[in-house]
mmCIF file of C-alpha atoms in Angstrom:
data_model
loop_
_atom_site.group_PDB
_atom_site.id
_atom_site.type_symbol
_atom_site.label_atom_id
_atom_site.label_comp_id
_atom_site.label_asym_id
_atom_site.label_seq_id
_atom_site.Cartn_x
_atom_site.Cartn_y
_atom_site.Cartn_z
ATOM 1 C CA MET B 1 29.747 9.752 -12.450
ATOM 2 C CA SER B 2 25.963 9.612 -12.511
ATOM 3 C CA GLU B 3 24.154 7.165 -10.268
ATOM 4 C CA PRO B 4 22.729 4.041 -11.930
ATOM 5 C CA THR B 5 19.143 3.964 -13.163
ATOM 6 C CA VAL B 6 16.826 1.028 -12.580
ATOM 7 C CA LEU B 7 13.867 1.165 -14.946
ATOM 8 C CA ILE B 8 10.903 -1.014 -13.979
ATOM 9 C CA ALA B 9 8.408 -1.602 -16.788
ATOM 10 C CA GLY B 10 5.194 -2.550 -15.067
ATOM 11 C CA ALA B 11 3.635 -1.139 -11.897
ATOM 12 C CA GLY B 12 2.001 -4.153 -10.311
ATOM 13 C CA LEU B 13 2.995 -5.869 -7.079
ATOM 14 C CA ALA B 14 6.127 -7.400 -8.614
ATOM 15 C CA GLY B 15 7.405 -4.102 -9.963
ATOM 16 C CA ALA B 16 6.601 -2.303 -6.733
ATOM 17 C CA THR B 17 8.429 -5.008 -4.784
ATOM 18 C CA VAL B 18 11.596 -4.458 -6.830
ATOM 19 C CA ALA B 19 11.486 -0.738 -6.073
ATOM 20 C CA THR B 20 10.741 -1.308 -2.395
ATOM 21 C CA GLU B 21 13.492 -3.880 -1.929
ATOM 22 C CA LEU B 22 16.068 -1.713 -3.691
ATOM 23 C CA ARG B 23 15.365 1.224 -1.396
ATOM 24 C CA GLU B 24 15.219 -0.929 1.729
ATOM 25 C CA ARG B 25 18.641 -2.357 0.862
ATOM 26 C CA GLY B 26 20.193 1.061 0.442
ATOM 27 C CA PHE B 27 20.177 1.568 -3.317
ATOM 28 C CA GLY B 28 20.735 5.271 -3.915
ATOM 29 C CA GLY B 29 20.318 5.449 -7.666
ATOM 30 C CA ARG B 30 17.350 6.501 -9.745
ATOM 31 C CA ILE B 31 14.272 4.271 -9.847
ATOM 32 C CA LEU B 32 11.581 4.750 -12.509
ATOM 33 C CA LEU B 33 8.362 2.785 -12.277
ATOM 34 C CA LEU B 34 6.233 2.747 -15.446
ATOM 35 C CA GLY B 35 2.584 1.756 -15.178
ATOM 36 C CA ALA B 36 0.175 0.950 -17.999
ATOM 37 C CA GLU B 37 -2.706 2.002 -15.712
ATOM 38 C CA GLU B 38 -3.304 5.332 -14.013
ATOM 39 C CA HIS B 39 -3.182 3.800 -10.531
ATOM 40 C CA HIS B 40 -0.273 3.339 -8.204
ATOM 41 C CA PRO B 41 0.632 -0.357 -7.734
ATOM 42 C CA TYR B 42 -2.053 -2.518 -6.183
ATOM 43 C CA ILE B 43 -2.509 -6.163 -5.208
ATOM 44 C CA ARG B 44 -4.878 -8.207 -7.365
ATOM 45 C CA PRO B 45 -6.135 -11.003 -5.023
ATOM 46 C CA PRO B 46 -8.576 -8.722 -3.157
ATOM 47 C CA LEU B 47 -10.301 -7.956 -6.459
ATOM 48 C CA SER B 48 -11.842 -11.452 -6.532
ATOM 49 C CA LYS B 49 -11.938 -11.880 -2.748
ATOM 50 C CA GLU B 50 -12.597 -9.215 -0.093
ATOM 51 C CA TYR B 51 -13.425 -6.290 -2.380
ATOM 52 C CA LEU B 52 -15.717 -8.247 -4.677
ATOM 53 C CA LYS B 53 -17.633 -9.518 -1.647
ATOM 54 C CA GLY B 54 -18.190 -5.952 -0.450
ATOM 55 C CA GLU B 55 -15.638 -6.104 2.329
ATOM 56 C CA GLY B 56 -13.661 -2.869 2.220
ATOM 57 C CA GLY B 57 -12.792 -0.347 -0.425
ATOM 58 C CA ILE B 58 -10.661 -0.672 -3.522
ATOM 59 C CA GLU B 59 -7.932 1.444 -1.930
ATOM 60 C CA ASP B 60 -7.321 -1.397 0.525
ATOM 61 C CA ALA B 61 -5.558 -3.207 -2.326
ATOM 62 C CA ASP B 62 -2.856 -0.515 -2.701
ATOM 63 C CA VAL B 63 0.696 -1.753 -2.155
ATOM 64 C CA HIS B 64 1.768 1.553 -0.548
ATOM 65 C CA PRO B 65 0.079 4.829 0.327
ATOM 66 C CA ALA B 66 0.254 7.229 -2.609
ATOM 67 C CA GLY B 67 2.844 9.387 -0.875
ATOM 68 C CA TRP B 68 5.306 6.537 -0.425
ATOM 69 C CA TYR B 69 6.663 6.840 -3.959
ATOM 70 C CA ALA B 70 7.718 10.485 -3.695
ATOM 71 C CA ASP B 71 8.957 9.957 -0.145
ATOM 72 C CA ASN B 72 11.239 7.188 -1.383
ATOM 73 C CA ALA B 73 12.327 8.863 -4.617
ATOM 74 C CA VAL B 74 10.559 6.348 -6.811
ATOM 75 C CA GLU B 75 9.423 8.123 -9.981
ATOM 76 C CA PHE B 76 6.015 6.693 -10.827
ATOM 77 C CA ILE B 77 4.975 7.306 -14.448
ATOM 78 C CA PRO B 78 1.355 6.252 -15.142
ATOM 79 C CA ASN B 79 -0.399 5.457 -18.419
ATOM 80 C CA VAL B 80 2.794 4.471 -20.221
ATOM 81 C CA GLU B 81 3.563 1.048 -21.671
ATOM 82 C CA ALA B 82 6.868 -0.446 -22.718
ATOM 83 C CA GLY B 83 7.220 -1.199 -26.419
ATOM 84 C CA SER B 84 10.657 -2.744 -26.895
ATOM 85 C CA PHE B 85 14.219 -2.204 -25.758
ATOM 86 C CA GLU B 86 17.594 -1.859 -27.436
ATOM 87 C CA ALA B 87 20.009 -3.981 -25.426
ATOM 88 C CA ASP B 88 23.266 -2.471 -26.707
ATOM 89 C CA ALA B 89 22.122 1.121 -26.165
ATOM 90 C CA HIS B 90 20.327 0.258 -22.900
ATOM 91 C CA GLU B 91 17.214 2.117 -24.049
ATOM 92 C CA LEU B 92 13.542 1.316 -23.597
ATOM 93 C CA PHE B 93 11.053 2.602 -26.181
ATOM 94 C CA VAL B 94 7.680 3.523 -24.658
ATOM 95 C CA SER B 95 4.135 4.060 -25.884
ATOM 96 C CA ASP B 96 4.255 7.856 -25.774
ATOM 97 C CA GLY B 97 7.012 7.840 -28.395
ATOM 98 C CA GLY B 98 9.845 8.473 -25.994
ATOM 99 C CA ARG B 99 12.852 6.440 -24.985
ATOM 100 C CA ILE B 100 14.363 5.971 -21.545
ATOM 101 C CA THR B 101 17.971 5.024 -20.822
ATOM 102 C CA TYR B 102 18.618 2.454 -18.126
ATOM 103 C CA ASP B 103 21.442 0.605 -16.415
ATOM 104 C CA SER B 104 19.120 -2.222 -15.323
ATOM 105 C CA LEU B 105 15.732 -2.952 -16.868
ATOM 106 C CA VAL B 106 13.084 -5.004 -15.061
ATOM 107 C CA LEU B 107 10.202 -6.418 -17.109
ATOM 108 C CA ALA B 108 7.235 -6.555 -14.747
ATOM 109 C CA THR B 109 4.574 -6.373 -17.441
ATOM 110 C CA GLY B 110 2.309 -8.984 -15.846
ATOM 111 C CA ALA B 111 -0.365 -10.924 -17.645
ATOM 112 C CA ARG B 112 -3.595 -10.093 -19.426
ATOM 113 C CA ALA B 113 -6.994 -11.732 -19.061
ATOM 114 C CA ARG B 114 -7.815 -14.069 -21.917
ATOM 115 C CA PRO B 115 -10.948 -13.059 -23.807
ATOM 116 C CA LEU B 116 -13.757 -15.508 -24.364
ATOM 117 C CA GLY B 117 -13.103 -15.211 -28.067
ATOM 118 C CA VAL B 118 -16.577 -16.288 -29.176
ATOM 119 C CA PRO B 119 -19.215 -14.379 -31.157
ATOM 120 C CA GLY B 120 -20.972 -11.805 -29.007
ATOM 121 C CA SER B 121 -18.423 -11.854 -26.188
ATOM 122 C CA GLY B 122 -17.583 -8.196 -26.749
ATOM 123 C CA HIS B 123 -21.039 -7.292 -25.426
ATOM 124 C CA GLY B 124 -21.096 -4.812 -22.537
ATOM 125 C CA ALA B 125 -22.483 -7.312 -20.031
ATOM 126 C CA VAL B 126 -19.479 -9.655 -20.374
ATOM 127 C CA PHE B 127 -16.984 -8.904 -17.623
ATOM 128 C CA PRO B 128 -13.322 -9.884 -17.321
ATOM 129 C CA LEU B 129 -11.667 -9.580 -13.918
ATOM 130 C CA ARG B 130 -8.118 -8.295 -14.025
ATOM 131 C CA THR B 131 -8.018 -4.596 -13.146
ATOM 132 C CA ARG B 132 -9.471 -2.311 -10.499
ATOM 133 C CA GLU B 133 -11.989 -1.053 -13.036
ATOM 134 C CA ASP B 134 -13.029 -4.620 -13.863
ATOM 135 C CA ALA B 135 -13.600 -5.354 -10.182
ATOM 136 C CA ALA B 136 -15.582 -2.140 -9.597
ATOM 137 C CA TRP B 137 -17.861 -2.780 -12.569
ATOM 138 C CA LEU B 138 -18.399 -6.402 -11.624
ATOM 139 C CA ARG B 139 -19.097 -5.632 -7.982
ATOM 140 C CA ALA B 140 -21.669 -3.017 -9.017
ATOM 141 C CA ALA B 141 -23.342 -5.590 -11.261
ATOM 142 C CA LEU B 142 -23.389 -8.311 -8.617
ATOM 143 C CA GLU B 143 -24.427 -6.361 -5.563
ATOM 144 C CA VAL B 144 -27.810 -5.577 -7.150
ATOM 145 C CA GLY B 145 -28.741 -9.165 -6.322
ATOM 146 C CA GLY B 146 -31.367 -11.414 -7.911
ATOM 147 C CA ARG B 147 -29.555 -11.520 -11.251
ATOM 148 C CA ARG B 148 -28.668 -14.462 -13.447
ATOM 149 C CA VAL B 149 -24.881 -14.686 -13.421
ATOM 150 C CA VAL B 150 -23.047 -17.038 -15.761
ATOM 151 C CA ILE B 151 -19.343 -17.606 -15.160
ATOM 152 C CA VAL B 152 -17.289 -19.080 -17.970
ATOM 153 C CA GLY B 153 -14.305 -20.833 -16.425
ATOM 154 C CA SER B 154 -14.131 -23.097 -13.391
ATOM 155 C CA GLY B 155 -10.664 -22.192 -12.113
ATOM 156 C CA TRP B 156 -9.844 -20.220 -8.997
ATOM 157 C CA ILE B 157 -11.143 -16.869 -10.295
ATOM 158 C CA GLY B 158 -14.373 -18.408 -11.519
ATOM 159 C CA MET B 159 -15.021 -20.176 -8.237
ATOM 160 C CA GLU B 160 -14.267 -17.113 -6.152
ATOM 161 C CA VAL B 161 -16.549 -14.988 -8.289
ATOM 162 C CA ALA B 162 -19.265 -17.623 -7.938
ATOM 163 C CA ALA B 163 -19.021 -17.448 -4.137
ATOM 164 C CA ALA B 164 -19.162 -13.653 -4.167
ATOM 165 C CA ALA B 165 -22.136 -13.626 -6.565
ATOM 166 C CA ARG B 166 -24.078 -16.053 -4.394
ATOM 167 C CA GLY B 167 -23.327 -13.903 -1.382
ATOM 168 C CA TYR B 168 -25.329 -11.117 -3.021
ATOM 169 C CA GLY B 169 -28.232 -13.467 -3.711
ATOM 170 C CA ASN B 170 -27.704 -13.978 -7.437
ATOM 171 C CA ASP B 171 -28.493 -17.147 -9.399
ATOM 172 C CA VAL B 172 -25.148 -18.537 -10.524
ATOM 173 C CA THR B 173 -24.134 -21.022 -13.211
ATOM 174 C CA VAL B 174 -20.502 -22.004 -13.764
ATOM 175 C CA ILE B 175 -19.457 -23.362 -17.162
ATOM 176 C CA GLY B 176 -16.192 -25.278 -17.356
ATOM 177 C CA HIS B 177 -14.494 -27.322 -20.061
ATOM 178 C CA SER B 178 -13.201 -29.901 -17.558
ATOM 179 C CA ALA B 179 -15.260 -32.682 -16.000
ATOM 180 C CA VAL B 180 -14.628 -31.318 -12.492
ATOM 181 C CA PRO B 181 -13.965 -27.687 -11.423
ATOM 182 C CA LEU B 182 -10.356 -26.903 -10.468
ATOM 183 C CA SER B 183 -9.204 -30.318 -11.645
ATOM 184 C CA GLY B 184 -6.327 -28.743 -13.555
ATOM 185 C CA ALA B 185 -5.067 -27.137 -10.330
ATOM 186 C CA VAL B 186 -5.745 -29.731 -7.635
ATOM 187 C CA GLY B 187 -6.982 -32.837 -9.427
ATOM 188 C CA ARG B 188 -10.425 -34.397 -9.743
ATOM 189 C CA GLU B 189 -10.741 -35.583 -6.145
ATOM 190 C CA LEU B 190 -9.978 -32.221 -4.561
ATOM 191 C CA GLY B 191 -11.863 -30.405 -7.314
ATOM 192 C CA GLY B 192 -14.896 -32.440 -6.307
ATOM 193 C CA VAL B 193 -14.656 -31.056 -2.773
ATOM 194 C CA PHE B 194 -14.996 -27.529 -4.134
ATOM 195 C CA GLU B 195 -17.775 -28.499 -6.530
ATOM 196 C CA ARG B 196 -19.820 -29.967 -3.671
ATOM 197 C CA LEU B 197 -19.183 -26.838 -1.625
ATOM 198 C CA HIS B 198 -20.610 -24.661 -4.389
ATOM 199 C CA ARG B 199 -23.527 -26.953 -5.114
ATOM 200 C CA ASP B 200 -24.371 -26.895 -1.405
ATOM 201 C CA ASN B 201 -24.512 -23.112 -1.734
ATOM 202 C CA GLY B 202 -26.828 -23.156 -4.742
ATOM 203 C CA VAL B 203 -24.429 -22.909 -7.691
ATOM 204 C CA ALA B 204 -25.329 -24.822 -10.880
ATOM 205 C CA PHE B 205 -22.604 -26.340 -13.060
ATOM 206 C CA ARG B 206 -22.182 -27.205 -16.709
ATOM 207 C CA ASN B 207 -19.042 -29.305 -16.640
ATOM 208 C CA GLY B 208 -17.344 -30.573 -19.780
ATOM 209 C CA ALA B 209 -19.105 -27.844 -21.751
ATOM 210 C CA LYS B 210 -17.931 -25.506 -24.503
ATOM 211 C CA VAL B 211 -19.203 -21.958 -24.994
ATOM 212 C CA VAL B 212 -19.712 -21.088 -28.661
ATOM 213 C CA GLY B 213 -21.346 -17.680 -28.341
ATOM 214 C CA VAL B 214 -23.049 -14.982 -26.338
ATOM 215 C CA ASP B 215 -26.395 -13.950 -27.794
ATOM 216 C CA GLY B 216 -27.089 -10.367 -26.823
ATOM 217 C CA GLY B 217 -30.614 -10.109 -28.179
ATOM 218 C CA GLU B 218 -33.628 -8.964 -26.162
ATOM 219 C CA GLU B 219 -32.576 -11.442 -23.495
ATOM 220 C CA GLN B 220 -28.906 -12.311 -23.294
ATOM 221 C CA HIS B 221 -27.928 -15.997 -23.414
ATOM 222 C CA VAL B 222 -24.689 -17.925 -23.250
ATOM 223 C CA VAL B 223 -24.786 -20.539 -25.988
ATOM 224 C CA LEU B 224 -23.151 -23.949 -25.556
ATOM 225 C CA ALA B 225 -21.930 -26.341 -28.237
ATOM 226 C CA SER B 226 -24.700 -28.715 -27.123
ATOM 227 C CA GLY B 227 -27.242 -26.147 -28.253
ATOM 228 C CA GLU B 228 -28.265 -25.205 -24.707
ATOM 229 C CA ARG B 229 -28.926 -21.507 -24.197
ATOM 230 C CA ILE B 230 -28.413 -20.271 -20.644
ATOM 231 C CA PRO B 231 -30.099 -16.951 -19.777
ATOM 232 C CA ALA B 232 -27.601 -14.435 -18.380
ATOM 233 C CA ASP B 233 -27.917 -10.920 -17.057
ATOM 234 C CA VAL B 234 -24.191 -10.899 -16.281
ATOM 235 C CA VAL B 235 -21.450 -12.976 -17.925
ATOM 236 C CA VAL B 236 -18.047 -13.256 -16.306
ATOM 237 C CA ALA B 237 -15.031 -14.432 -18.292
ATOM 238 C CA GLY B 238 -12.643 -16.353 -16.046
ATOM 239 C CA VAL B 239 -10.712 -18.342 -18.619
ATOM 240 C CA GLY B 240 -7.166 -17.618 -17.488
ATOM 241 C CA ALA B 241 -4.429 -15.154 -18.297
ATOM 242 C CA SER B 242 -1.533 -14.933 -20.747
ATOM 243 C CA PRO B 243 1.868 -13.410 -19.946
ATOM 244 C CA ASN B 244 2.570 -9.992 -21.441
ATOM 245 C CA SER B 245 5.878 -11.081 -22.966
ATOM 246 C CA LEU B 246 5.653 -9.118 -26.226
ATOM 247 C CA VAL B 247 8.246 -6.542 -25.105
ATOM 248 C CA ALA B 248 10.783 -9.320 -24.571
ATOM 249 C CA GLU B 249 9.848 -11.047 -27.842
ATOM 250 C CA ARG B 250 10.265 -7.859 -29.862
ATOM 251 C CA SER B 251 13.652 -7.244 -28.283
ATOM 252 C CA GLY B 252 15.153 -10.684 -28.760
ATOM 253 C CA ALA B 253 14.974 -12.095 -25.237
ATOM 254 C CA ALA B 254 14.302 -15.809 -24.777
ATOM 255 C CA VAL B 255 10.579 -16.425 -24.286
ATOM 256 C CA ALA B 256 8.673 -19.644 -23.594
ATOM 257 C CA GLU B 257 5.431 -19.368 -21.616
ATOM 258 C CA GLY B 258 6.757 -16.065 -20.338
ATOM 259 C CA VAL B 259 10.203 -14.496 -20.221
ATOM 260 C CA LEU B 260 12.761 -17.185 -19.435
ATOM 261 C CA THR B 261 15.090 -16.284 -16.566
ATOM 262 C CA ASP B 262 17.747 -17.951 -14.483
ATOM 263 C CA LYS B 263 17.332 -18.454 -10.728
ATOM 264 C CA GLY B 264 18.266 -14.788 -10.195
ATOM 265 C CA MET B 265 15.458 -13.536 -12.470
ATOM 266 C CA ARG B 266 18.003 -12.550 -15.133
ATOM 267 C CA SER B 267 16.744 -12.808 -18.700
ATOM 268 C CA SER B 268 18.854 -14.028 -21.617
ATOM 269 C CA ILE B 269 19.920 -10.409 -22.248
ATOM 270 C CA ASP B 270 22.439 -8.671 -20.000
ATOM 271 C CA ASP B 271 21.039 -6.177 -17.487
ATOM 272 C CA VAL B 272 17.447 -7.192 -18.239
ATOM 273 C CA TYR B 273 15.367 -8.991 -15.606
ATOM 274 C CA ALA B 274 11.802 -10.304 -15.479
ATOM 275 C CA VAL B 275 9.549 -10.692 -12.451
ATOM 276 C CA GLY B 276 5.984 -11.611 -11.515
ATOM 277 C CA ASP B 277 3.398 -13.051 -13.888
ATOM 278 C CA VAL B 278 5.482 -12.452 -17.016
ATOM 279 C CA ALA B 279 8.556 -14.319 -15.752
ATOM 280 C CA ASN B 280 9.258 -18.013 -16.205
ATOM 281 C CA PRO B 281 12.166 -18.537 -13.792
ATOM 282 C CA PHE B 282 14.398 -21.556 -13.311
ATOM 283 C CA LEU B 283 13.742 -23.119 -9.915
ATOM 284 C CA PRO B 284 16.751 -25.024 -8.573
ATOM 285 C CA ALA B 285 14.581 -27.056 -6.210
ATOM 286 C CA ILE B 286 12.843 -28.851 -9.101
ATOM 287 C CA GLY B 287 15.435 -28.350 -11.822
ATOM 288 C CA ARG B 288 13.074 -26.710 -14.290
ATOM 289 C CA HIS B 289 11.340 -23.454 -15.186
ATOM 290 C CA LEU B 290 7.971 -22.705 -13.617
ATOM 291 C CA ARG B 291 5.771 -19.658 -14.182
ATOM 292 C CA SER B 292 3.370 -18.686 -11.417
ATOM 293 C CA GLU B 293 0.617 -16.056 -11.415
ATOM 294 C CA HIS B 294 0.109 -15.756 -7.658
ATOM 295 C CA TRP B 295 0.863 -12.755 -5.445
ATOM 296 C CA ALA B 296 3.476 -14.597 -3.386
ATOM 297 C CA ASN B 297 5.491 -15.141 -6.556
ATOM 298 C CA ALA B 298 5.313 -11.425 -7.376
ATOM 299 C CA ILE B 299 6.880 -10.627 -4.014
ATOM 300 C CA ALA B 300 9.477 -13.420 -4.072
ATOM 301 C CA SER B 301 10.621 -12.796 -7.642
ATOM 302 C CA GLY B 302 10.709 -9.041 -7.112
ATOM 303 C CA LYS B 303 13.007 -9.390 -4.117
ATOM 304 C CA VAL B 304 15.299 -11.819 -5.937
ATOM 305 C CA ALA B 305 15.636 -9.448 -8.892
ATOM 306 C CA ALA B 306 16.479 -6.536 -6.605
ATOM 307 C CA HIS B 307 19.204 -8.614 -4.946
ATOM 308 C CA ALA B 308 20.618 -9.564 -8.355
ATOM 309 C CA ILE B 309 20.668 -5.925 -9.484
ATOM 310 C CA LEU B 310 22.627 -5.041 -6.358
ATOM 311 C CA GLY B 311 25.130 -7.799 -7.015
ATOM 312 C CA GLU B 312 23.997 -9.819 -4.011
ATOM 313 C CA ARG B 313 23.280 -13.554 -3.830
ATOM 314 C CA ALA B 314 20.089 -14.078 -5.784
ATOM 315 C CA SER B 315 18.289 -17.399 -6.063
ATOM 316 C CA TYR B 316 14.578 -18.088 -6.326
ATOM 317 C CA ASP B 317 14.043 -20.564 -3.507
ATOM 318 C CA ASP B 318 10.470 -19.809 -2.455
ATOM 319 C CA ILE B 319 7.875 -22.573 -2.777
ATOM 320 C CA PRO B 320 4.846 -21.404 -4.815
ATOM 321 C CA TYR B 321 1.984 -20.437 -2.478
ATOM 322 C CA PHE B 322 -1.561 -19.168 -2.836
ATOM 323 C CA TYR B 323 -4.797 -19.038 -0.895
ATOM 324 C CA SER B 324 -8.525 -18.863 -1.539
ATOM 325 C CA ASP B 325 -11.622 -18.032 0.496
ATOM 326 C CA GLN B 326 -15.015 -19.321 -0.656
ATOM 327 C CA TYR B 327 -18.095 -19.154 1.597
ATOM 328 C CA ASP B 328 -16.998 -20.632 4.950
ATOM 329 C CA LEU B 329 -14.046 -22.454 3.411
ATOM 330 C CA GLY B 330 -10.531 -21.087 3.594
ATOM 331 C CA MET B 331 -7.542 -22.834 2.068
ATOM 332 C CA GLU B 332 -3.831 -22.417 1.557
ATOM 333 C CA TYR B 333 -1.690 -24.288 -0.938
ATOM 334 C CA SER B 334 2.054 -24.671 -1.238
ATOM 335 C CA GLY B 335 3.871 -26.787 -3.775
ATOM 336 C CA TYR B 336 5.060 -27.451 -7.263
ATOM 337 C CA GLY B 337 2.017 -27.942 -9.480
ATOM 338 C CA PRO B 338 3.761 -29.830 -12.310
ATOM 339 C CA LEU B 339 4.972 -32.454 -9.847
ATOM 340 C CA THR B 340 1.450 -33.241 -8.658
ATOM 341 C CA ALA B 341 0.367 -34.839 -11.950
ATOM 342 C CA GLY B 342 -0.049 -38.517 -11.195
ATOM 343 C CA ALA B 343 0.993 -38.040 -7.581
ATOM 344 C CA ARG B 344 -0.648 -39.905 -4.732
ATOM 345 C CA VAL B 345 -2.941 -37.778 -2.547
ATOM 346 C CA VAL B 346 -2.955 -38.476 1.195
ATOM 347 C CA PHE B 347 -5.649 -36.888 3.369
ATOM 348 C CA ARG B 348 -5.266 -35.926 7.006
ATOM 349 C CA GLY B 349 -8.606 -35.011 8.600
ATOM 350 C CA ASP B 350 -12.249 -35.141 7.559
ATOM 351 C CA VAL B 351 -12.817 -34.420 3.868
ATOM 352 C CA ASP B 352 -16.607 -34.572 4.176
ATOM 353 C CA SER B 353 -16.662 -31.798 6.791
ATOM 354 C CA ARG B 354 -14.088 -29.823 4.766
ATOM 355 C CA GLU B 355 -11.515 -29.738 7.550
ATOM 356 C CA PHE B 356 -8.403 -31.494 6.307
ATOM 357 C CA ILE B 357 -4.924 -31.329 4.882
ATOM 358 C CA ALA B 358 -4.139 -32.902 1.509
ATOM 359 C CA PHE B 359 -0.590 -33.942 0.664
ATOM 360 C CA TRP B 360 0.656 -34.828 -2.812
ATOM 361 C CA LEU B 361 3.349 -37.506 -2.733
ATOM 362 C CA ARG B 362 5.705 -38.594 -5.487
ATOM 363 C CA ASN B 363 8.000 -41.493 -4.609
ATOM 364 C CA ASP B 364 6.834 -41.038 -0.993
ATOM 365 C CA ARG B 365 8.106 -37.439 -0.939
ATOM 366 C CA VAL B 366 5.796 -34.472 -0.317
ATOM 367 C CA VAL B 367 5.722 -32.168 -3.359
ATOM 368 C CA ALA B 368 2.637 -30.101 -2.427
ATOM 369 C CA GLY B 369 0.167 -29.612 0.380
ATOM 370 C CA MET B 370 -3.170 -27.870 0.862
ATOM 371 C CA ASN B 371 -4.813 -27.101 4.182
ATOM 372 C CA VAL B 372 -8.591 -26.586 4.157
ATOM 373 C CA ASN B 373 -10.113 -24.938 7.259
ATOM 374 C CA VAL B 374 -7.072 -26.157 9.201
ATOM 375 C CA TRP B 375 -4.668 -23.414 10.194
ATOM 376 C CA ASP B 376 -1.095 -22.768 11.269
ATOM 377 C CA VAL B 377 0.285 -25.723 9.325
ATOM 378 C CA GLN B 378 1.861 -24.064 6.304
ATOM 379 C CA ASP B 379 5.298 -23.930 7.912
ATOM 380 C CA ASP B 380 5.188 -27.692 8.441
ATOM 381 C CA ILE B 381 3.914 -28.318 4.911
ATOM 382 C CA GLN B 382 6.660 -26.215 3.373
ATOM 383 C CA ARG B 383 9.274 -27.841 5.604
ATOM 384 C CA LEU B 384 8.250 -31.295 4.363
ATOM 385 C CA ILE B 385 8.411 -30.134 0.749
ATOM 386 C CA ARG B 386 11.866 -28.612 1.254
ATOM 387 C CA LEU B 387 13.230 -31.698 3.003
ATOM 388 C CA GLY B 388 12.324 -33.896 0.064
ATOM 389 C CA GLU B 389 12.677 -36.988 2.249
ATOM 390 C CA HIS B 390 10.635 -40.183 2.288
ATOM 391 C CA VAL B 391 7.652 -39.962 4.623
ATOM 392 C CA ASP B 392 5.383 -42.657 6.026
ATOM 393 C CA ALA B 393 1.990 -42.011 4.413
ATOM 394 C CA SER B 394 0.126 -43.623 7.308
ATOM 395 C CA ARG B 395 1.777 -41.275 9.793
ATOM 396 C CA LEU B 396 1.182 -38.340 7.486
ATOM 397 C CA ALA B 397 -2.540 -39.163 7.494
ATOM 398 C CA ASP B 398 -2.734 -39.697 11.277
ATOM 399 C CA ARG B 399 -3.996 -36.562 13.054
ATOM 400 C CA ASP B 400 -2.515 -37.840 16.314
ATOM 401 C CA VAL B 401 0.998 -37.617 14.862
ATOM 402 C CA ASP B 402 2.489 -34.144 15.190
ATOM 403 C CA LEU B 403 3.491 -32.888 11.723
ATOM 404 C CA ALA B 404 6.595 -31.364 13.254
ATOM 405 C CA THR B 405 7.881 -34.863 14.034
ATOM 406 C CA LEU B 406 7.714 -36.089 10.431
#
């Protein structure tokens, strides 16, 4: 009897984690790892953080050394994309015209950067930031210095790119559709903290603005609905990402804001799993599905899927987590974003000096927490979230009260 084959469609961090976890847990079958890019799996956060700021080389983002895959009998197949699968036959159709038989299929197809989608945005000086090539091109454009950089999008990617661009001495303008940067992620009050940080470092903002075009004439401009034309040597598109769920859609799997899975990362089709950015798993802790695009989710979901494939206990119990570094500000966030809408925010520390912890409370229970330039508190934040018990907001805000006692 032949050994089982696990076919992983997508060679990002999530797909690599599935392969790694399978081997570490003693799986002796065949593992195939298909990548749409030519590179071995790499981690995306450094692309907008350390690497973009000129700290280290692009190879520092690699998940494993190149030799790890052969050493661990993981067959890496580059430049091949999944097209669709036939569930009954257990076959995946791929972009080179071939088909691959599997026992277990893992969809790790990730997400794609959303285009600006306005006239002129296909111009060569408009940069997305999703791949290693994107990061290399953008870094080369920014490190020249003294350029006029316009960033469309005031989410995490946009703000991190703004900080990197200012670090090279560029003039930076951030255009966002919301009234306050990052308000969709952390709310207006916390978003204001980041806006003030960037303004203090020389970034200009156009909040509540809509881009209607990029004029690539003799001098490139970003055109706003108000009629304002902002000169731009470099335009960065940071307007979010969309899950690459087309393979699942074509093949009849349940899809809604990504591939729907149960708590074990199992899709609606037998022997087919989804992990990472493309997956929309059910989280028992909050009783609903929640898709996350952060690296911690790629690792957590990849491990859970591997456990499920092996027939082990598999339940996605990790609390969503991410981090960001901008100028001299470092932050970590843990929590369930959908539960923070309308939640009360309690601060512990000095917001004006940007050294504090913010807690989001619903019904006096902590549902999320963010530490800004305060360290070694994530374990306590996650413990409070997991407990789900009533907390005294005044004690939560009191720096003299040890978080471990709450």
